[in-house]
Each structure stands twice: as structure tokens, then as C-alpha cells.
Short mmCIF file of C-alpha atoms in Angstrom, two decimals:
data_model
loop_
_atom_site.label_atom_id
_atom_site.label_comp_id
_atom_site.label_asym_id
_atom_site.label_seq_id
_atom_site.Cartn_x
_atom_site.Cartn_y
_atom_site.Cartn_z
CA UNK G 1 -23.17 17.57 -4.62
CA UNK G 2 -25.47 14.77 -3.42
CA UNK G 3 -24.47 11.46 -2.07
CA UNK G 4 -26.70 8.61 -3.32
CA UNK G 5 -25.26 5.97 -1.03
CA UNK G 6 -25.83 2.81 0.91
CA UNK G 7 -29.19 1.59 -0.55
CA UNK G 8 -30.77 -1.61 0.76
CA UNK G 9 -28.88 -4.03 -1.51
CA UNK G 10 -25.48 -2.49 -0.79
CA UNK G 11 -26.22 -2.36 2.96
CA UNK G 12 -27.10 -6.09 2.84
CA UNK G 13 -23.80 -6.87 1.09
CA UNK G 14 -21.71 -4.34 2.97
CA UNK G 15 -20.16 -6.73 5.53
CA UNK G 16 -19.26 -9.16 2.67
CA UNK G 17 -17.34 -6.42 0.83
CA UNK G 18 -15.41 -5.54 3.97
CA UNK G 19 -15.24 -8.99 5.57
CA UNK G 20 -11.41 -8.70 5.83
CA UNK G 21 -11.54 -5.36 7.62
CA UNK G 22 -9.98 -5.78 11.05
CA UNK G 23 -12.41 -4.00 13.41
CA UNK G 24 -10.80 -5.52 16.48
CA UNK G 25 -7.44 -4.00 15.49
CA UNK G 26 -9.15 -0.64 14.86
CA UNK G 27 -10.72 -0.81 18.29
CA UNK G 28 -7.24 -1.59 19.73
CA UNK G 29 -6.01 1.57 17.98
CA UNK G 30 -8.75 3.56 19.76
CA UNK G 31 -7.74 2.22 23.04
CA UNK G 32 -4.20 3.04 22.36
CA UNK G 33 -5.25 6.67 21.69
CA UNK G 34 -7.29 6.63 24.98
CA UNK G 35 -4.13 5.59 26.88
CA UNK G 36 -1.87 8.06 25.03
CA UNK G 37 -4.07 11.02 25.86
CA UNK G 38 -4.85 9.70 29.39
CA UNK G 39 -8.53 9.12 28.72
CA UNK G 40 -10.67 6.55 30.58
CA UNK G 41 -14.06 6.60 28.63
CA UNK G 42 -16.93 4.58 29.87
CA UNK G 43 -19.47 5.74 27.24
CA UNK G 44 -18.84 6.27 23.53
CA UNK G 45 -21.02 7.69 20.75
CA UNK G 46 -20.17 6.22 17.27
CA UNK G 47 -21.13 8.51 14.39
CA UNK G 48 -21.89 6.70 11.19
CA UNK G 49 -21.91 3.40 12.97
CA UNK G 50 -23.20 1.44 9.93
CA UNK G 51 -23.68 -2.30 10.53
CA UNK G 52 -22.04 -2.13 13.95
CA UNK G 53 -18.44 -2.95 12.93
CA UNK G 54 -17.03 -0.91 15.87
CA UNK G 55 -20.02 -0.81 18.15
CA UNK G 56 -20.01 -4.52 18.75
CA UNK G 57 -16.31 -5.05 19.65
CA UNK G 58 -16.36 -2.00 21.84
CA UNK G 59 -19.55 -3.22 23.56
CA UNK G 60 -17.93 -6.57 24.16
CA UNK G 61 -15.05 -4.71 25.82
CA UNK G 62 -17.41 -3.16 28.28
CA UNK G 63 -18.03 0.32 26.89
CA UNK G 64 -21.62 1.71 27.01
CA UNK G 65 -22.25 2.27 23.36
CA UNK G 66 -24.45 4.53 21.30
CA UNK G 67 -24.58 4.93 17.54
CA UNK G 68 -26.03 7.11 14.81
CA UNK G 69 -26.39 6.27 11.12
CA UNK G 70 -28.34 7.57 8.16
CA UNK G 71 -29.13 4.11 6.76
CA UNK G 72 -32.06 2.36 8.44
CA UNK G 73 -31.08 -0.93 6.65
CA UNK G 74 -27.60 -0.88 8.20
CA UNK G 75 -28.96 -0.12 11.64
CA UNK G 76 -31.35 -3.11 11.32
CA UNK G 77 -28.36 -5.34 10.56
CA UNK G 78 -26.42 -3.88 13.52
CA UNK G 79 -29.39 -4.45 15.84
CA UNK G 80 -29.67 -8.08 14.69
CA UNK G 81 -25.90 -8.55 15.42
CA UNK G 82 -26.26 -7.07 18.95
CA UNK G 83 -29.26 -9.24 19.63
CA UNK G 84 -27.43 -12.38 18.57
CA UNK G 85 -24.69 -11.68 21.11
CA UNK G 86 -27.05 -10.40 23.87
CA UNK G 87 -25.30 -7.04 23.72
CA UNK G 88 -26.95 -3.52 24.01
CA UNK G 89 -26.40 -0.21 22.30
CA UNK G 90 -28.56 2.81 21.77
CA UNK G 91 -28.65 3.02 18.03
CA UNK G 92 -30.58 5.70 16.28
CA UNK G 93 -31.29 6.76 12.69
CA UNK G 94 -30.21 10.21 11.72
CA UNK G 95 -27.74 12.48 10.09
CA UNK G 96 -24.33 13.34 11.71
CA UNK G 97 -24.73 16.93 10.51
CA UNK G 98 -27.41 17.61 13.15
CA UNK G 99 -28.60 15.27 15.90
CA UNK G 100 -29.53 15.28 19.59
CA UNK G 101 -29.16 12.21 21.86
CA UNK G 102 -30.01 14.49 24.86
CA UNK G 103 -26.94 13.23 26.80
CA UNK G 104 -23.16 13.53 26.82
CA UNK G 105 -20.50 10.88 26.29
CA UNK G 106 -16.95 10.39 27.40
CA UNK G 107 -15.82 10.05 23.79
CA UNK G 108 -17.30 10.63 20.34
CA UNK G 109 -15.84 8.62 17.51
CA UNK G 110 -16.45 8.29 13.76
CA UNK G 111 -14.58 5.59 11.87
CA UNK G 112 -13.94 4.48 8.24
CA UNK G 113 -13.90 7.91 6.76
CA UNK G 114 -17.51 8.77 7.58
CA UNK G 115 -16.58 12.48 7.67
CA UNK G 116 -15.30 12.24 4.11
CA UNK G 117 -18.99 12.04 3.16
CA UNK G 118 -19.55 15.59 4.56
CA UNK G 119 -18.52 17.68 1.52
CA UNK G 120 -19.72 21.14 2.57
CA UNK G 121 -17.95 23.27 5.23
CA UNK G 122 -21.19 24.55 6.76
CA UNK G 123 -22.36 20.88 7.27
CA UNK G 124 -18.97 19.95 8.63
CA UNK G 125 -19.00 22.83 11.14
CA UNK G 126 -22.59 21.90 12.19
CA UNK G 127 -21.48 18.32 12.86
CA UNK G 128 -18.38 19.29 14.70
CA UNK G 129 -20.44 21.52 16.97
CA UNK G 130 -22.88 18.66 17.55
CA UNK G 131 -20.00 16.38 18.49
CA UNK G 132 -18.70 18.96 21.00
CA UNK G 133 -22.18 19.35 22.44
CA UNK G 134 -22.33 15.64 23.09
CA UNK G 135 -18.92 15.38 24.80
CA UNK G 136 -18.42 15.40 28.50
CA UNK G 137 -15.72 17.72 29.85
CA UNK G 138 -12.41 15.88 29.41
CA UNK G 139 -13.63 13.81 26.48
CA UNK G 140 -12.13 13.49 23.04
CA UNK G 141 -13.56 13.61 19.57
CA UNK G 142 -11.77 11.00 17.37
CA UNK G 143 -12.38 10.48 13.70
CA UNK G 144 -10.60 9.49 10.58
CA UNK G 145 -10.92 10.78 6.93
CA UNK G 146 -9.17 10.82 3.64
CA UNK G 147 -5.81 12.71 3.72
CA UNK G 148 -5.46 15.18 0.88
CA UNK G 149 -1.69 14.94 0.34
CA UNK G 150 -2.03 11.14 -0.08
CA UNK G 151 -4.93 11.47 -2.45
CA UNK G 152 -2.95 13.87 -4.62
CA UNK G 153 0.13 11.60 -4.58
CA UNK G 154 -1.55 8.22 -5.06
CA UNK G 155 -4.80 9.10 -6.83
CA UNK G 156 -7.91 6.89 -6.42
CA UNK G 157 -7.87 3.92 -8.76
CA UNK G 158 -10.48 1.89 -10.61
CA UNK G 159 -11.22 -1.40 -8.84
CA UNK G 160 -13.20 -4.50 -9.36
CA UNK G 161 -14.36 -6.55 -6.38
CA UNK G 162 -16.01 -9.92 -6.58
CA UNK G 163 -17.86 -11.86 -3.87
CA UNK G 164 -18.92 -15.42 -4.26
CA UNK G 165 -21.37 -17.16 -1.81
CA UNK G 166 -22.60 -20.63 -2.91
CA UNK G 167 -24.60 -20.02 -6.10
CA UNK G 168 -24.58 -16.22 -5.77
CA UNK G 169 -21.95 -13.75 -7.19
CA UNK G 170 -21.75 -9.98 -6.74
CA UNK G 171 -19.37 -7.81 -8.72
CA UNK G 172 -18.71 -4.23 -7.64
CA UNK G 173 -17.09 -2.02 -10.25
CA UNK G 174 -15.56 1.17 -8.84
CA UNK G 175 -14.79 4.18 -11.05
CA UNK G 176 -13.43 7.29 -9.11
CA UNK G 177 -13.19 10.77 -10.64
CA UNK G 178 -10.91 13.26 -8.82
CA UNK G 179 -12.22 16.81 -8.46
CA UNK G 180 -9.25 18.82 -7.40
CA UNK G 181 -11.09 22.19 -7.21
CA UNK G 182 -13.68 20.92 -4.73
CA UNK G 183 -11.46 18.45 -2.88
CA UNK G 184 -13.76 15.53 -3.57
CA UNK G 185 -13.67 12.18 -5.36
CA UNK G 186 -16.82 11.26 -7.20
CA UNK G 187 -16.89 7.44 -6.90
CA UNK G 188 -19.33 5.66 -9.13
CA UNK G 189 -20.26 2.09 -8.14
CA UNK G 190 -21.90 -0.38 -10.36
CA UNK G 191 -23.20 -3.59 -8.82
CA UNK G 192 -23.91 -6.77 -10.82
CA UNK G 193 -25.79 -9.56 -9.15
CA UNK G 194 -25.60 -13.06 -10.59
CA UNK G 195 -27.21 -16.28 -9.59
CA UNK G 196 -26.29 -19.57 -11.14
CA UNK G 197 -24.10 -17.55 -13.62
CA UNK G 198 -27.11 -15.55 -14.77
CA UNK G 199 -27.40 -11.70 -14.37
CA UNK G 200 -30.40 -11.22 -11.94
CA UNK G 201 -29.87 -7.54 -11.08
CA UNK G 202 -27.87 -4.41 -11.69
CA UNK G 203 -27.73 -1.11 -9.75
CA UNK G 204 -25.55 2.04 -9.40
CA UNK G 205 -24.50 4.24 -6.51
CA UNK G 206 -22.60 7.56 -6.53
CA UNK G 207 -20.49 8.50 -3.49
CA UNK G 208 -19.04 11.93 -3.15
CA UNK G 209 -15.99 11.56 -0.87
CA UNK G 210 -14.08 14.58 0.47
CA UNK G 211 -10.46 14.65 1.33
CA UNK G 212 -8.99 16.98 3.95
CA UNK G 213 -5.84 18.86 4.85
CA UNK G 214 -4.79 19.09 8.44
CA UNK G 215 -4.61 22.85 8.74
CA UNK G 216 -8.13 23.23 7.25
CA UNK G 217 -9.43 20.65 9.65
CA UNK G 218 -7.81 22.30 12.61
CA UNK G 219 -9.38 25.68 11.74
CA UNK G 220 -12.86 24.25 11.46
CA UNK G 221 -12.47 22.34 14.67
CA UNK G 222 -11.18 25.49 16.39
CA UNK G 223 -14.19 27.35 15.14
CA UNK G 224 -16.49 24.54 16.54
CA UNK G 225 -14.86 25.07 20.01
CA UNK G 226 -12.18 22.29 19.98
CA UNK G 227 -9.02 24.23 21.11
CA UNK G 228 -6.59 21.26 21.08
CA UNK G 229 -6.32 19.21 17.84
CA UNK G 230 -3.87 16.47 17.16
CA UNK G 231 -3.20 14.26 14.09
CA UNK G 232 -1.68 10.88 13.43
CA UNK G 233 -1.86 8.27 10.63
CA UNK G 234 -4.60 5.75 10.99
CA UNK G 235 -3.55 2.83 13.19
CA UNK G 236 -0.20 4.54 14.08
CA UNK G 237 -0.49 6.51 17.33
CA UNK G 238 3.19 7.55 17.47
CA UNK G 239 3.88 8.44 13.84
CA UNK G 240 3.59 11.68 11.92
CA UNK G 241 1.25 12.12 9.04
CA UNK G 242 2.73 12.22 5.57
CA UNK G 243 1.68 11.94 1.92
CA UNK G 244 1.67 8.09 2.18
CA UNK G 245 -1.07 7.73 4.75
CA UNK G 246 -4.38 7.62 3.01
CA UNK G 247 -6.40 7.85 6.23
CA UNK G 248 -5.75 10.71 8.61
CA UNK G 249 -6.89 10.35 12.21
CA UNK G 250 -7.91 13.50 14.21
CA UNK G 251 -8.08 13.73 18.01
CA UNK G 252 -9.78 16.95 19.22
CA UNK G 253 -10.54 18.14 22.74
CA UNK G 254 -13.09 20.77 23.67
CA UNK G 255 -12.40 23.98 25.55
CA UNK G 256 -13.66 22.56 28.89
CA UNK G 257 -11.27 19.71 28.83
CA UNK G 258 -7.58 19.07 29.19
#
């Protein structure tokens, strides 16, 4: 199953589609997890960093940031944002399945369901091993993904999103197809670009998004060398996961830590 995702046009509009996403609150959540598990990270590697939604606020808070993303276009946007604020981060283009920054970090994070784009177990295991390799002793690997029980209960829905900027309009039509056997959702996006009420462009993207179950995640993380694995709902550090939390947050420690 191939992901045909985040082309140049979508990358350019990405921040508009998610302009109401509260990245500061999500970084507060990360810091709550750091405190809960008695972590004091100075350096953080962000896998699937995109346009820098988490890299920038974390850099502002004083963390030494690095980031990896498959999309060159998104990284260019992130670099422009960093430059505009006189911030620095080591951003590199690459695949989270296999990468090498040739250094270790106090924490490795991956936000906004980046790992739901890894649909094959062998790729997931490879990525988990890479994350462990890049962690210093005592560090934590924190990521969120789609929660299987919630996907089964609530089911992905068709959605229409509209963005208006001066004389330009963008429509995103979302049509998800649930594949229960393979634990993935095939999400078909169609983008319509209008200027002065005239259609000037149209394109499609297909995103294959995997959902996970805690026990399966724990087994794969254990195999990769993470011997302590904890879960909580996204943005709720002291709650238990259930079939109403769409995003599941995982906190994993390697065998040299804790």
C-alpha cells in the first residue's frame, strides 16, 4: 500500500488547513509528560516534523531541536519560519523508517499521527529501532497515532474543508475507506483551487493511515528494545485510554534507561 502524500501544493496549504491546531498546547502536553516521567530533556529529535509546528515552539522554549521529514517542500517552509524568528534547528530530509543523525538525543518525539503512515510491521520495527538508537540512556520515545478501538467505534467520516484567502479559495474533499483486515484507512483527498470564483486547478492525493491497538504496539516496541511502554490519551497525561480517544499517545523507554 503506497502513500501518495504531501505534494508541493498540499505542503504549501498545509498550515492553512491546520491553522486552528494548537501546537503550543501540544508542546505543553509534552512537557507535562516530561515532568510526569521525571525527564529533563535538553535535546529533542522530531520525526515527521513537517512545516515545524512543534519544532518552533519547542525551540522557543530553549530545547535544542532536530527534525526529519520526507517532504522537502515542508522542510523548506519550516526553515523559512525558523529563519524569520532567528531560531535554529537541524532539519533533514529523509524517511523515519531508516535514518542516521549520527548523534543521540534526550527525547525522540513524533506528533500528529506520523506513525499512522507506517503501514507495514517490518517498517515500523525498523523505525522503532532507529528511534532507540538515537536516544540517550534515560530518554523517552513519545509518539501519537490513531487508536484502533476508537476508529472501530466512531469510523472515519467524509469531510469537506474550505479555505478562503482574499481572491483565492481551496476546497479539500475527504473520502475515507476503512480496511478492517489490514487496520488501515484509505483516505482519498481531492483539492479544488479557485481564483476569482473560477476553477484554476485540481489534484488528488491518497493517504494510507494505519490504526493501532496498544498490545500490538507494546509487542513491537519490546522487540525493538523498549522494555517499558506506557499509554495515555492525547493531551491527557493522567487518563486511561478508551474507545473514545481517537489519538493514542505512547511513551517508551529503552533498556538502558529508567
